[in-house]
PDB file of C-alpha atoms in Angstrom:
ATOM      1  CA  UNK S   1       8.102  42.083 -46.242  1.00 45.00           C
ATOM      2  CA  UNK S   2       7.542  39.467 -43.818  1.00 48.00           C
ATOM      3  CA  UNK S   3       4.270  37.148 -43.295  1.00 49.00           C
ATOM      4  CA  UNK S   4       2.587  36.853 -40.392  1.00 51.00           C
ATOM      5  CA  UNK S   5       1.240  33.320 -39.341  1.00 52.00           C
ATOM      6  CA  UNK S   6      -2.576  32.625 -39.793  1.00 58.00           C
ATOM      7  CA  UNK S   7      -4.485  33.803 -36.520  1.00 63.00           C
ATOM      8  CA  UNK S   8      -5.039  30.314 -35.935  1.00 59.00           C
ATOM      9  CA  UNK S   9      -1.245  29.371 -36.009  1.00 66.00           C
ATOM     10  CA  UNK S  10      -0.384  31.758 -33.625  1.00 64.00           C
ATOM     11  CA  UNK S  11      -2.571  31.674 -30.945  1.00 74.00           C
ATOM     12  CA  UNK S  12      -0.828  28.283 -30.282  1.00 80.00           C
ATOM     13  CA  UNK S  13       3.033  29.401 -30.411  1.00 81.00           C
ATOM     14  CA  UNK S  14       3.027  30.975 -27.373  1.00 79.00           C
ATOM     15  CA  UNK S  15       1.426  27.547 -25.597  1.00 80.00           C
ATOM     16  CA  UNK S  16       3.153  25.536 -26.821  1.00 84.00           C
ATOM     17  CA  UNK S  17       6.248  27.132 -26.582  1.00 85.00           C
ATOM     18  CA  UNK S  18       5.702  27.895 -22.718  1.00 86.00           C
ATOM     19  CA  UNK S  19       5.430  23.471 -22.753  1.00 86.00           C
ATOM     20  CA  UNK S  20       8.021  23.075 -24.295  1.00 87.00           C
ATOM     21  CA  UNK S  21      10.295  24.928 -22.108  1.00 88.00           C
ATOM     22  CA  UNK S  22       8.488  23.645 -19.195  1.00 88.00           C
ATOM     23  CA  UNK S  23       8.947  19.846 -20.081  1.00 87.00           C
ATOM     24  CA  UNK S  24      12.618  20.730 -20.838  1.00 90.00           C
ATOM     25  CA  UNK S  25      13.188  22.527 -17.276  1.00 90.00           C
ATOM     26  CA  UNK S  26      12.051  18.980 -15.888  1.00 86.00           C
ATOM     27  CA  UNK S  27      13.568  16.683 -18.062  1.00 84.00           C
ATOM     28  CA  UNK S  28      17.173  19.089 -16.914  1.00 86.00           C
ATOM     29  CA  UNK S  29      16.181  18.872 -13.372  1.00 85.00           C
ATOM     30  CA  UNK S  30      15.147  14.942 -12.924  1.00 82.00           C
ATOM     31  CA  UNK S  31      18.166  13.900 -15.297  1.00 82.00           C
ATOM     32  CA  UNK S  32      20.730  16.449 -15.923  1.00 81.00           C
ATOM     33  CA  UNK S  33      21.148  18.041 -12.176  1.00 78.00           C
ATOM     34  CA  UNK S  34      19.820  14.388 -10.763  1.00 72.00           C
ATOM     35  CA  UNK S  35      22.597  12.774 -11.768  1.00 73.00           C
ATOM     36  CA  UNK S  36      22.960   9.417 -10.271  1.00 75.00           C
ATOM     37  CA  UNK S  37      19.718  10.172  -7.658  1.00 73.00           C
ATOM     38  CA  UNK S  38      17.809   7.037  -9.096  1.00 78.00           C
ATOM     39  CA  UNK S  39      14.409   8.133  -7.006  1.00 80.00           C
ATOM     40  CA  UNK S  40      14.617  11.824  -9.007  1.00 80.00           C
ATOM     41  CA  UNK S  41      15.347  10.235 -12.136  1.00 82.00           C
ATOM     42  CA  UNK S  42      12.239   8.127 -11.675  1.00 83.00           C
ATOM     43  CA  UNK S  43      10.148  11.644 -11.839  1.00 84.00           C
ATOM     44  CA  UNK S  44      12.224  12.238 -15.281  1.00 85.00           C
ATOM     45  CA  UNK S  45       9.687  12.886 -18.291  1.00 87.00           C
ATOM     46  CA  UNK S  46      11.359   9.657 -20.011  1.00 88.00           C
ATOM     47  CA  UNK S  47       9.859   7.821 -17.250  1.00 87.00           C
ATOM     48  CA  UNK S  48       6.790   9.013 -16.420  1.00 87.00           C
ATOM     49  CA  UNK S  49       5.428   9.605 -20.123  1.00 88.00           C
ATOM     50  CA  UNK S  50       5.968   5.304 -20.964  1.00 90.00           C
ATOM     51  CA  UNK S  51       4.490   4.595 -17.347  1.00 89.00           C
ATOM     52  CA  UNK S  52       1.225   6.199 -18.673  1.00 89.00           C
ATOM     53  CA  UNK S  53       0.710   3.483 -21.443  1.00 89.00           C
ATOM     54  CA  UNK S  54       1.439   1.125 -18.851  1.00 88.00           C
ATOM     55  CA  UNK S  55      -1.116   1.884 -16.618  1.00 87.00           C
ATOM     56  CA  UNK S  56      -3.615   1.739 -19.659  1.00 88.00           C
ATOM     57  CA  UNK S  57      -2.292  -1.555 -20.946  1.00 87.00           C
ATOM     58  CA  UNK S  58      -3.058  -3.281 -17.811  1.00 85.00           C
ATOM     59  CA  UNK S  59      -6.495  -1.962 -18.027  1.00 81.00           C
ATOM     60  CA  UNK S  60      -5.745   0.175 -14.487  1.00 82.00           C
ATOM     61  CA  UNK S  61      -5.635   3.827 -15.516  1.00 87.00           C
ATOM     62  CA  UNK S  62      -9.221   4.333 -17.655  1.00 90.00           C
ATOM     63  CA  UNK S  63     -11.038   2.579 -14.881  1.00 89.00           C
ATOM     64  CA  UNK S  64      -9.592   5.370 -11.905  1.00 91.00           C
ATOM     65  CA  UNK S  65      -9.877   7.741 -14.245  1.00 93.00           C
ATOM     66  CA  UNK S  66     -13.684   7.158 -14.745  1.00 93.00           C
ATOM     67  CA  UNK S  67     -14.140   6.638 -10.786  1.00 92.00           C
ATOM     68  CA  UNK S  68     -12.954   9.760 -10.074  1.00 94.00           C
ATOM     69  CA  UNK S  69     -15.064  11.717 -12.786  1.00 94.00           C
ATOM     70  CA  UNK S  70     -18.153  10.281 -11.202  1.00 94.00           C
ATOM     71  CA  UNK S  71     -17.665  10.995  -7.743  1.00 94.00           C
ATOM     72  CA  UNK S  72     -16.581  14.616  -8.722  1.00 95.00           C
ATOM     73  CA  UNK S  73     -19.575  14.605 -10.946  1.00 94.00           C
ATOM     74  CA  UNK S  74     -22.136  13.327  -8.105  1.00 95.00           C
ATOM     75  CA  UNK S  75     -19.887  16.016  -5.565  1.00 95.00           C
ATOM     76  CA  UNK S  76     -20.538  18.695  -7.834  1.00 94.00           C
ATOM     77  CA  UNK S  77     -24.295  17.807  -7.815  1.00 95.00           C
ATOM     78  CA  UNK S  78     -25.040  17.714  -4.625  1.00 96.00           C
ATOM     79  CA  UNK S  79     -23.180  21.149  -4.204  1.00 95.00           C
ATOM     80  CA  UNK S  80     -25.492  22.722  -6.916  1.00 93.00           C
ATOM     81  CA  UNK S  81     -28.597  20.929  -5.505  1.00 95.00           C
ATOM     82  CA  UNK S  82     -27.979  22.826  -2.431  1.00 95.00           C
ATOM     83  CA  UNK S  83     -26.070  25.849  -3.383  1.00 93.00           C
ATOM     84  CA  UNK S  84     -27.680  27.552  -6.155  1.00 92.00           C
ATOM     85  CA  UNK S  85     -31.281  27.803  -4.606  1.00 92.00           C
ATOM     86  CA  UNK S  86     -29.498  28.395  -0.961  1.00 93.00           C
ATOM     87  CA  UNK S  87     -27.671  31.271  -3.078  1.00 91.00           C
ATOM     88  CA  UNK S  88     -31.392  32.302  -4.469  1.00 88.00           C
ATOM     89  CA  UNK S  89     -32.281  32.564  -0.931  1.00 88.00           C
ATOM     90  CA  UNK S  90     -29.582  34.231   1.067  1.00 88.00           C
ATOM     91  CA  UNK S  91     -29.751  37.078  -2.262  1.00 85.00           C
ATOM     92  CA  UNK S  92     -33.083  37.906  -1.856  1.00 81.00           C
ATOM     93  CA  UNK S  93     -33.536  38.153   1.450  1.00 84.00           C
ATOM     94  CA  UNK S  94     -31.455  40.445   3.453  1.00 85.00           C
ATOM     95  CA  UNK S  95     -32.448  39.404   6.712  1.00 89.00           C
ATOM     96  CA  UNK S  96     -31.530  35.549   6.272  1.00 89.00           C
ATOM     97  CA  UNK S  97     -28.261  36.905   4.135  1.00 87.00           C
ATOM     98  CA  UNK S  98     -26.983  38.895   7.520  1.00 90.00           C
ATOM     99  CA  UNK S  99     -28.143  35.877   9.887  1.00 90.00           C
ATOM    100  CA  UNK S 100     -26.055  33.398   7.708  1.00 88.00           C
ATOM    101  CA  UNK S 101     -23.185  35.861   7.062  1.00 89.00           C
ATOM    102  CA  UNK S 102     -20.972  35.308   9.937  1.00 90.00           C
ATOM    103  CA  UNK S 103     -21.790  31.216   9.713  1.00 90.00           C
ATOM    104  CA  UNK S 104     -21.038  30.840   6.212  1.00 88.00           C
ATOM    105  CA  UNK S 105     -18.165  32.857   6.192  1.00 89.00           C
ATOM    106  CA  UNK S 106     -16.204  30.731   8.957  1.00 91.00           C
ATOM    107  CA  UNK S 107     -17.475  27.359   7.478  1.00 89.00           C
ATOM    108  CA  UNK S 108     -15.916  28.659   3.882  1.00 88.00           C
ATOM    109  CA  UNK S 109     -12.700  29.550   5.430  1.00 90.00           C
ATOM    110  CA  UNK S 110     -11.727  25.791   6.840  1.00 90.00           C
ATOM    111  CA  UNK S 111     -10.250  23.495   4.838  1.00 89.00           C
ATOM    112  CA  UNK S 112     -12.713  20.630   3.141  1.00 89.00           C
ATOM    113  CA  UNK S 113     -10.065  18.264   4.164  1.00 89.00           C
ATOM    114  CA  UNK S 114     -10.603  19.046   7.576  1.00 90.00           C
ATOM    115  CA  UNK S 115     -13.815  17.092   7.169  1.00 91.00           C
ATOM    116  CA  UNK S 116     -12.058  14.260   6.418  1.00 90.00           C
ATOM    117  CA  UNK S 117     -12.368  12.641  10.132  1.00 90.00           C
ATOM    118  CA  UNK S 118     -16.442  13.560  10.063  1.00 90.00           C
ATOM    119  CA  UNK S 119     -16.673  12.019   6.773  1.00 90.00           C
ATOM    120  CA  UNK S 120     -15.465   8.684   7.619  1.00 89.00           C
ATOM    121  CA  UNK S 121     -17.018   8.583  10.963  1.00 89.00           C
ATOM    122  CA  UNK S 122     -20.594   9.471   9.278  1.00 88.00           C
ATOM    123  CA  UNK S 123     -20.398   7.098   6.030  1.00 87.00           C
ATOM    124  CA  UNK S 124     -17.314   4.961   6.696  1.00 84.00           C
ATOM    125  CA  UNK S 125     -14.666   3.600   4.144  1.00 83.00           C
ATOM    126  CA  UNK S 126     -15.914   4.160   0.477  1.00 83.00           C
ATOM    127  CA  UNK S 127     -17.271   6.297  -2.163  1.00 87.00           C
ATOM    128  CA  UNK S 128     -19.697   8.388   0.498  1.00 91.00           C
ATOM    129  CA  UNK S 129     -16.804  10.541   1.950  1.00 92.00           C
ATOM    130  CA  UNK S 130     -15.135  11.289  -1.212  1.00 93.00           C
ATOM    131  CA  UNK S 131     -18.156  12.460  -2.355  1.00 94.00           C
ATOM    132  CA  UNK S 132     -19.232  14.320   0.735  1.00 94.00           C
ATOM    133  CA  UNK S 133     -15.887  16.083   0.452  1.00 94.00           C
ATOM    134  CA  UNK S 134     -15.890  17.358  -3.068  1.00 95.00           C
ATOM    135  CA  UNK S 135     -19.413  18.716  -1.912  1.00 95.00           C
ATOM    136  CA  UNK S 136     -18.510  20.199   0.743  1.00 94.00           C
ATOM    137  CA  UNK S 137     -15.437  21.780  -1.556  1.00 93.00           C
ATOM    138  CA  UNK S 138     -17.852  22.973  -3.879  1.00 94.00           C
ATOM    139  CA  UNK S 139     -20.932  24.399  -2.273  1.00 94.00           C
ATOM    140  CA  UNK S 140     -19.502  27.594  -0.923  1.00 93.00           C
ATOM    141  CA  UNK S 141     -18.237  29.284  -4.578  1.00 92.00           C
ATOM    142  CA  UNK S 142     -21.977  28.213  -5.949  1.00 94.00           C
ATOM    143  CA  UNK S 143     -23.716  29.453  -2.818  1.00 93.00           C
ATOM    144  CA  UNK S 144     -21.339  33.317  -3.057  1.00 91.00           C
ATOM    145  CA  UNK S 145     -21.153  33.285  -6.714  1.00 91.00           C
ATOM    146  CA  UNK S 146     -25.361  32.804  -6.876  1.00 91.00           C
ATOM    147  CA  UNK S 147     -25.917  35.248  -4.249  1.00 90.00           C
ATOM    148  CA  UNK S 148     -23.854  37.755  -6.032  1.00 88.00           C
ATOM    149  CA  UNK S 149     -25.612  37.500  -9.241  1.00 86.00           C
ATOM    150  CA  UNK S 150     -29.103  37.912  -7.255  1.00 84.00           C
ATOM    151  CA  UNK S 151     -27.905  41.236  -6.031  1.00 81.00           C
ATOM    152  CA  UNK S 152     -26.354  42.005  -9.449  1.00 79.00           C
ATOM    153  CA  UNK S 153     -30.177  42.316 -10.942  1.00 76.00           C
ATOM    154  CA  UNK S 154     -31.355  45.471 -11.966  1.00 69.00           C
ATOM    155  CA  UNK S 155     -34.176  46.727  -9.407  1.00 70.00           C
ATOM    156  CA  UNK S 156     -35.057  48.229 -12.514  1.00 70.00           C
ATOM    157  CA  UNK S 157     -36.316  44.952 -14.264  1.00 68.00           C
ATOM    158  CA  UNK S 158     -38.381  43.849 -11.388  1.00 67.00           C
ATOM    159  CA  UNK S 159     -40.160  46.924 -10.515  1.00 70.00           C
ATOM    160  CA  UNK S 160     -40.914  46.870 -14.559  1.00 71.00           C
ATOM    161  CA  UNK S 161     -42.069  43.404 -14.549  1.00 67.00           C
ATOM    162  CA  UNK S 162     -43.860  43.953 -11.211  1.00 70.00           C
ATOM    163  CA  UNK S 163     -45.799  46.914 -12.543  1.00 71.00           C
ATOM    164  CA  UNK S 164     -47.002  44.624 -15.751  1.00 66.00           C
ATOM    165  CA  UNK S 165     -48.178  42.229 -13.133  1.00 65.00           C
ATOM    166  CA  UNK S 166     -45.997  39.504 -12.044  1.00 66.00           C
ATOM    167  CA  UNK S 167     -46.112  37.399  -9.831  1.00 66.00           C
ATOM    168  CA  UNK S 168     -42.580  36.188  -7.300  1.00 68.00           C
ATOM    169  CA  UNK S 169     -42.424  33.418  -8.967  1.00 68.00           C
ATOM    170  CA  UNK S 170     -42.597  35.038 -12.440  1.00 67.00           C
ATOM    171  CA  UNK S 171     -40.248  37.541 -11.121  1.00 68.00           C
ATOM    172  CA  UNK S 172     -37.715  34.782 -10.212  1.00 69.00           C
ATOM    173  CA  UNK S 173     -38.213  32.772 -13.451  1.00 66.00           C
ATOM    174  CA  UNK S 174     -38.679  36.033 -16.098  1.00 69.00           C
ATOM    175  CA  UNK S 175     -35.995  38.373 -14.813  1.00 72.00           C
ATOM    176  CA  UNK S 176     -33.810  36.798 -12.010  1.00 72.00           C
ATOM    177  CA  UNK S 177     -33.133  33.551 -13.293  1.00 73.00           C
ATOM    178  CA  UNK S 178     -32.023  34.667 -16.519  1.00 75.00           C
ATOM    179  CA  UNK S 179     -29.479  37.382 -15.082  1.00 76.00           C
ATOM    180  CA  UNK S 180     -28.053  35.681 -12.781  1.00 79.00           C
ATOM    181  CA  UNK S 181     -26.984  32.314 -14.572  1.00 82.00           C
ATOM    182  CA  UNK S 182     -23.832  33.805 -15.571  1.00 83.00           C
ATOM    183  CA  UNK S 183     -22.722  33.852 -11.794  1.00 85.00           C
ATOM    184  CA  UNK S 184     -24.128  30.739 -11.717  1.00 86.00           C
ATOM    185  CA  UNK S 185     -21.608  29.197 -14.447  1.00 87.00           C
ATOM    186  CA  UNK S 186     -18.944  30.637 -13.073  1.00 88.00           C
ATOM    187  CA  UNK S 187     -19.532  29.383  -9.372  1.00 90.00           C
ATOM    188  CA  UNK S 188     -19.913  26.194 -10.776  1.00 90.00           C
ATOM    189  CA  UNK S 189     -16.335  26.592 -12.807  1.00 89.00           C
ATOM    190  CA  UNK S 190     -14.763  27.686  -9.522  1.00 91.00           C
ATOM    191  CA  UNK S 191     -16.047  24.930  -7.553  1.00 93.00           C
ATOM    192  CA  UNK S 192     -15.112  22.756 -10.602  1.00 92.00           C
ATOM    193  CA  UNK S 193     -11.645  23.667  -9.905  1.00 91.00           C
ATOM    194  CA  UNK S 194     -11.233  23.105  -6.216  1.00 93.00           C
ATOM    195  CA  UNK S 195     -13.361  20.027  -5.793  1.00 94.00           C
ATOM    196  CA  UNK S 196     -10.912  18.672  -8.866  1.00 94.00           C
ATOM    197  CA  UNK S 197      -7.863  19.639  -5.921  1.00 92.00           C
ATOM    198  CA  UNK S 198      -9.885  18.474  -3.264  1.00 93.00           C
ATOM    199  CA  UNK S 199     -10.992  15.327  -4.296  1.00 93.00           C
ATOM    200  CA  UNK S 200      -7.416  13.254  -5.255  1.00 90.00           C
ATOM    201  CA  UNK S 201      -6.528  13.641  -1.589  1.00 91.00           C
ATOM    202  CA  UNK S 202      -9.854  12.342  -0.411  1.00 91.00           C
ATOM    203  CA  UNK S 203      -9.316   9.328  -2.314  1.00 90.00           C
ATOM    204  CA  UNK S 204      -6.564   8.218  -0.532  1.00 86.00           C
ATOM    205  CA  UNK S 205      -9.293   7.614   2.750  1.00 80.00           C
ATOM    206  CA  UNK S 206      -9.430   4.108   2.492  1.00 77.00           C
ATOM    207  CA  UNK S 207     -11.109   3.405  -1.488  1.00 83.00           C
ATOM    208  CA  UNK S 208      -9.707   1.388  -4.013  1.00 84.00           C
ATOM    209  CA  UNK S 209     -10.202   3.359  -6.893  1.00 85.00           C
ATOM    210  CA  UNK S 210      -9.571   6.469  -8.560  1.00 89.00           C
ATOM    211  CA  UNK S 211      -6.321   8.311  -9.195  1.00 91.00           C
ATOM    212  CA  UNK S 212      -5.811   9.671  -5.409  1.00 90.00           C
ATOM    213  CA  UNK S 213      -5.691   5.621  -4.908  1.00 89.00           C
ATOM    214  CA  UNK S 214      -3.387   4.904  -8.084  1.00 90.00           C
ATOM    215  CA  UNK S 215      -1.077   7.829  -6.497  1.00 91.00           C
ATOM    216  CA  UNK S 216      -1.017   6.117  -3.111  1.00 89.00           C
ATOM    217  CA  UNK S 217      -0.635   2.438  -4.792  1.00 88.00           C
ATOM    218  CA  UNK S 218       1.922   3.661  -6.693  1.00 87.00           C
ATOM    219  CA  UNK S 219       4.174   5.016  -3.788  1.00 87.00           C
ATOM    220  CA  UNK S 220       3.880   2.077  -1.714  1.00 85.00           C
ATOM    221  CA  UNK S 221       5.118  -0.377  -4.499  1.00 86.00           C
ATOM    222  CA  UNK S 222       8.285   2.509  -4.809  1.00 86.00           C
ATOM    223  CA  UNK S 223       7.130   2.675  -8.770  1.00 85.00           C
ATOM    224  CA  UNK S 224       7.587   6.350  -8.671  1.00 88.00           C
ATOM    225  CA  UNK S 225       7.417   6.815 -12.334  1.00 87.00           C
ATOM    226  CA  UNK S 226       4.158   5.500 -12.013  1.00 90.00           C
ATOM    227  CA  UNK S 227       3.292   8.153  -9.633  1.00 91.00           C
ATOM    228  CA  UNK S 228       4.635  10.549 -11.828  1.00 92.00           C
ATOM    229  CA  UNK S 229       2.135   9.206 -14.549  1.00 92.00           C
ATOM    230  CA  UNK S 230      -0.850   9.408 -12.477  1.00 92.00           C
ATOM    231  CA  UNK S 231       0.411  13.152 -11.395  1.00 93.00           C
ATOM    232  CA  UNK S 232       0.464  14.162 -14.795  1.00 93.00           C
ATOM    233  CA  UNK S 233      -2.750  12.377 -15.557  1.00 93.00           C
ATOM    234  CA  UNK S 234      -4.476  14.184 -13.126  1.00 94.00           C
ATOM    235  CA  UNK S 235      -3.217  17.952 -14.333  1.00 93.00           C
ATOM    236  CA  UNK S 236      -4.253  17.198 -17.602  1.00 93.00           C
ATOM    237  CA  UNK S 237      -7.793  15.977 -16.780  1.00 93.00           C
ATOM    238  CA  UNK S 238      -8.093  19.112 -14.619  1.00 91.00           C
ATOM    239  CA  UNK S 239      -6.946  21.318 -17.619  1.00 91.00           C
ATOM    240  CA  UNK S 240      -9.407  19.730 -20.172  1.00 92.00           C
ATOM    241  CA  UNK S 241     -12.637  19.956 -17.310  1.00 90.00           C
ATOM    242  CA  UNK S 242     -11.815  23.769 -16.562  1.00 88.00           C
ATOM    243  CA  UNK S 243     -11.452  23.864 -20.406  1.00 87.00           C
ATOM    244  CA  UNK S 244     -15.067  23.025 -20.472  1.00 86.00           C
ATOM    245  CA  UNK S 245     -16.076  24.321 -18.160  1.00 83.00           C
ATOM    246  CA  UNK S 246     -14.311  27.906 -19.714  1.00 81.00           C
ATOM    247  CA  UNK S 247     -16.300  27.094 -23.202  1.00 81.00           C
ATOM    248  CA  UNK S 248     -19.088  26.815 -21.625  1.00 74.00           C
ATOM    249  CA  UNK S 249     -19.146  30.300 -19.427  1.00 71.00           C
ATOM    250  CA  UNK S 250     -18.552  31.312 -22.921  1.00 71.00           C
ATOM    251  CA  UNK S 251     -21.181  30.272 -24.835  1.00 63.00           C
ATOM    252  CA  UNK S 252     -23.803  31.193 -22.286  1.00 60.00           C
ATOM    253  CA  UNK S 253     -22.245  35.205 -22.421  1.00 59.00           C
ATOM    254  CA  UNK S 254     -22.222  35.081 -26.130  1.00 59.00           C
ATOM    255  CA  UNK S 255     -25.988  33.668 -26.268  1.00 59.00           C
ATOM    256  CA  UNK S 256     -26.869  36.428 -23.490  1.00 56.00           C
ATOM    257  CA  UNK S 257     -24.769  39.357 -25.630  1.00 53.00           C
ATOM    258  CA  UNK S 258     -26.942  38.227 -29.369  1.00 52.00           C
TER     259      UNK S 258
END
């Protein structure tokens, strides 16, 4: 008769078995099929993994690491400021929805890194354009995702809470509000996501901070196992903030579902 693992236990076998394949596929590829290529053996995980103490030992890595949280955090901001009650909006009123339709579905389509010119024409060399990139990245899944969850309400609920006497406003703070900040979450967890892609490019504009810089920095002193570090740094800050992000989304629906 053979035991099964505790629940617990093996939810994490299959994780950390696809790592552990994954870290062995680049170890064989940067050292085994490298051979004597010196600038692929740089990428090799016996490299790159040492190179991240480095970076934190001379007091480099934490301090790009918390520039680039903030300006993704004052990015994501400004993209909520203006997307979720832009979203309100274009839900509940068909007429402005079908006026903004065809403009908001070109300006969605084109790259936020096409911006990058604008951006550094309008605010120059420094934290502004970063952050008026990530916002830009960010707005458009708040803006759809919102909308969405306006027309997602039950007509049902606010002819009910009209006929006990609500107002608009109560409407929109009573019955809309509440259904809708699921889509909300999840706009906000999309637009997590791409202004986390979108934002280590537009760090190499011209700052001297933040891990788009470190990447940059790193290149031009040829320390590519350095480079490597900062890559790796960067996919495992975007795992843990989607991560978040995830438990979050989750709580909410359980706390909606009780």
């Amino acid at each position: 008769m053979t035991i099964s693992p505790p629940r617990s236990r093996a939810r994490w076998i299959a994780p950390t078995a696809a790592i552990a394949v994954a870290v062995l596929l680049w170890w064989f590829l940067t050292t085994v099929l490298a051979g004597e290529d010196r600038l692929l053996n740089s990428f090799a995980p016996q490299h790159a993994v040492p190179a991240i103490a480095d970076l934190a030992q001379r007091g480099v890595l934490f301090g790009d690491i918390a520039a680039s949280l903030w300006r993704l955090l004052a990015g994501l901001l400004i993209a909520a400021a203006i997307g979720v009650p832009l979203g309100f909006a274009v839900g509940s009123l068909v007429a402005l929805e079908r006026a903004t339709r065809p403009v908001f579905q070109f300006l969605r389509m084109v790259s936020p890194l096409s911006w990058a010119p604008v951006a550094v024409a309008l605010f120059g060399i420094g934290h502004r354009p970063v952050i008026f990139l990530v916002a830009a990245a960010a707005l458009w899944p708040i803006v759809l995702n919102t909308a969405a969850g306006v027309h997602a309400v039950d007509p049902g609920h606010r002819l009910v809470a009209r006929s006990l006497g609500a107002t608009r406003t109560e409407v929109l703070t009573s019955v809309v509000l509440p259904a809708t900040r699921g889509h909300v979450l999840t706009g906000v967890r999309v637009a997590l996501g791409i202004a986390w892609v979108v934002l280590v490019p537009a760090e190499m504009l011209g700052v001297d901070s933040g891990l788009g810089y470190q990447i940059l920095n790193a290149r031009d002193q040829l320390a590519y196992d350095q480079m490597m570090a900062v890559i790796l740094v960067i996919g495992v800050l975007g795992y843990l903030l989607d991560g978040l992000a995830r438990r979050a989304l989750t709580h909410r629906r359980r706390q909606n579902s009780a």
